[in-house]
Amino acid sequence: MIKSHNLGFPRIGKDRELKKAVESYWKSDIDETQLQQIARDLRRNHWQLQQASGLDLIPVGDFSFYDQVLDMTCTLGAVPARFNWDGQNINLDTYFEIARGCTPCCGAPVHASEMTKWFDTNYHYIVPEIHQHQTFKLSFTKLFDECQEALNLGVPAKPVIIGPLTWLWLAKIKGEPFNKLQLLDTLLPVYEEILNTLQQQGVEWVQIDEPILVLDLPAEWQAAFESSYKRLQISGLKVLLTTYFGDLGNNVNLATHLPVAGLHIDVVRGEQQLQKILSSVSAEKTLSLGLVNGRNIWRSDLDQLLTIVQTTCAKYKNPIWIAPSCSLLHVPVDLNNEPKLDAEFKSWLAFASQKLDEINILKTAININTDFVKNVLDDARSALHNKRSSSRIHREAVKQRVKNITEDMVHRKQPYAVRRGLQQAWLHLPAFPTTTIGSFPQTRQIRELRQSFKLGKTSEADYVTAIKQEIASVVKKQLDIGLDVLVHGESERNDMVEYFGEQLEGFAFSQNGWVQSYGSRCVKPPIIYGDVSRSKPMTVDWIRYAQSCTDKPMKGMLTGPVTMLNWSFVRNDQPRSTTTEQIALALRDEVQDLEQAGIKIIQIDEAALREKLPLRKAEWETYLQWSVRAFRITASVVADDTQIHTHMCYSEFNDIINAIGDMDADVITIETSRSDMELLDAFESYHYPNEIGPGVYDIHSPNVPTKSHIVDLMRKAAQRIPIDRLWVNPDCGLKTRQWPEVEQALHCMVESAKQLRQEYAQ
Ligand code: GLN
Ligand code: ZN
């Protein structure tokens, strides 16, 4: 008999109830009692739903008001000193302050802890902060309260916590550098206390997540796993050591020999590791197979999964469990909440609830027999069969076009050094040219206009007129401010991926397919399901109109192929690289049309290129190779005197600077203002050959930068990059800002550029 369990369920609720409640609480529209009641209801619903789908063990503690890493940080009492925590049990307000910062009535604002992406997902966690003399103390009762709540409801609870090594690995050192592992001696006693408490509450299993076991780990961290888990053996309590997001690689022996009762592995991303694990796992260990993809929305191939379970059962004599590959946090809640998707398309999909049904079918097929679930297996099989040959997905012309990509399509005609002269000959830009990244403030009127057009309440003609008015107005503002290269402002776009996805073949959009991105923020990723192509120009009319409002150069604005891919749910029936090439070709047509319409500066944003860098270093090269190639397919169609820009709104370039150079954009704009230009070190030591616009205006904050601050930043930039290759621009788009601050800040930026021109003219 096999058992089934789940690693985590989306906490937001199928209608984003948690988001709405938390935001109401922040606005003081509801009080804590009301918030807690909504949270309790959600947890109960989710537990009951999971119980109803036949799971033997149900995760508890996966619920969070903001983030599970922050929950763990609070449980350990690792609150940064600036929050003035009294050392007692952490309350909800302190908890939210760590996540969001606070502005006390007297005194300076206290800034939030940093946020960063959870492995290669689009979920952001609150980064723990530790210092050399960090102490730990059990300080948050949330896990135990929720555990009791579940047990009282008769839920077969399996508490979930983040393991000590993963937590430490993710923590950021503040102050003097030191070896984080030194903190284990003070950290582990709190973990022991947690486990003891859970055992006293009467649970049998606890799930300890250690996803860093799928990374390249230094030897001392590997050793620390052994010593730590030896210490965490609490009699009577069984630990399921949980790994996901990849295979264990060279940590296989380590993971299979740790003194824990069970091991969960990701079979979706690491199928090849299964044999190795089966032969190395020590006796008596429960093996949990992560079979159903927790990172994507496709229906599983149940026949294939069944074969995996059957062959594993034949070889492995200890208990076997089945589960999704990772927490279902990363997929939408329920496909039944999608009334607008057609039946055929829905038959290809599985959201969190449907994934649990799949687990249950597999379990029943093994524990009873396949005949018992014959109908559902047949259904799944025929849906998959239909998908494999559907003309909605497969379009020969697109496949053929990808096959026909030739090397000359991937290269500009001449090297940058030559292109530069050709571009300058018509651009006549001053030194330190100024520009912005694309979007301007999205006012309420603009959002309402788009909404009303979408709902059919505003006619197309009225909509076009209104957007053109907005474009004319932002062009005028930029001319008044005195910027050198202008943009149209992106007022027609709600989202930089959705806007293009909606106009491309092969993309679909759900109505309620929300996934938590951070805190109360949710995103609805597009679903790339079929061969991608473009049926007509997507941006040309807007940009052409914008150019008609001015003699200054207008920069066309597109989202790049890799970002389109990385912020969507992707096909599972062909390599990501192939899908990206299809998108790249569609965008290439757009670039060509823009150029033909007289737009000779075109920016192709690759905001998300870095974030899907594989977790293992050995796989970086391949990823970077195909993603850079896709960018170049899009960009290389233009004449040499057309200037290609790209933009990346993140900071860590050290690892990938060669690849950034290989993109061969004429100009790259990046986020640098918060790092005080240190990020440019990578560009300097690599001798980045093309032009760079290091962001001088932190668009994440409403503060208006001063002229001296900007000049100062640019002087630092000029120490690292030859000045004739520097641009002056904000960190990123300005759509979340307000006009008054934007006008002031850009004015300052332009004044700074003028001063720099004078300073460096001598
Ligand atoms: N062009 C986009 C904008 O300005 C870029 C956004 C991004 O990089 N995230 O909004
Ligand atoms: Zn950006």
GROMACS .gro file of N, CA and C and ligand atoms in nm, residues 437 607 647-649 731-733, ligand 2:
model
   25
  437ILE      N    1   1.293   5.442  -1.918
  437ILE     CA    2   1.291   5.298  -1.946
  437ILE      C    3   1.164   5.254  -2.019
  607ALA      N    4   1.375   4.185  -1.869
  607ALA     CA    5   1.368   4.199  -1.724
  607ALA      C    6   1.385   4.066  -1.652
  647HIS      N    7   1.694   4.631  -2.158
  647HIS     CA    8   1.685   4.677  -2.020
  647HIS      C    9   1.672   4.558  -1.928
  648MET      N   10   1.741   4.565  -1.815
  648MET     CA   11   1.732   4.459  -1.715
  648MET      C   12   1.720   4.524  -1.579
  649CYS      N   13   1.611   4.491  -1.506
  649CYS     CA   14   1.594   4.562  -1.379
  649CYS      C   15   1.639   4.476  -1.263
  731ASP      N   16   1.625   5.375  -1.296
  731ASP     CA   17   1.648   5.231  -1.278
  731ASP      C   18   1.556   5.144  -1.361
  732CYS      N   19   1.431   5.189  -1.375
  732CYS     CA   20   1.330   5.104  -1.439
  732CYS      C   21   1.215   5.193  -1.484
  733GLY      N   22   1.106   5.130  -1.529
  733GLY     CA   23   0.988   5.206  -1.573
  733GLY      C   24   0.924   5.282  -1.457
  764ZN      ZN   25   1.309   4.726  -1.515
   0.00000   0.00000   0.00000
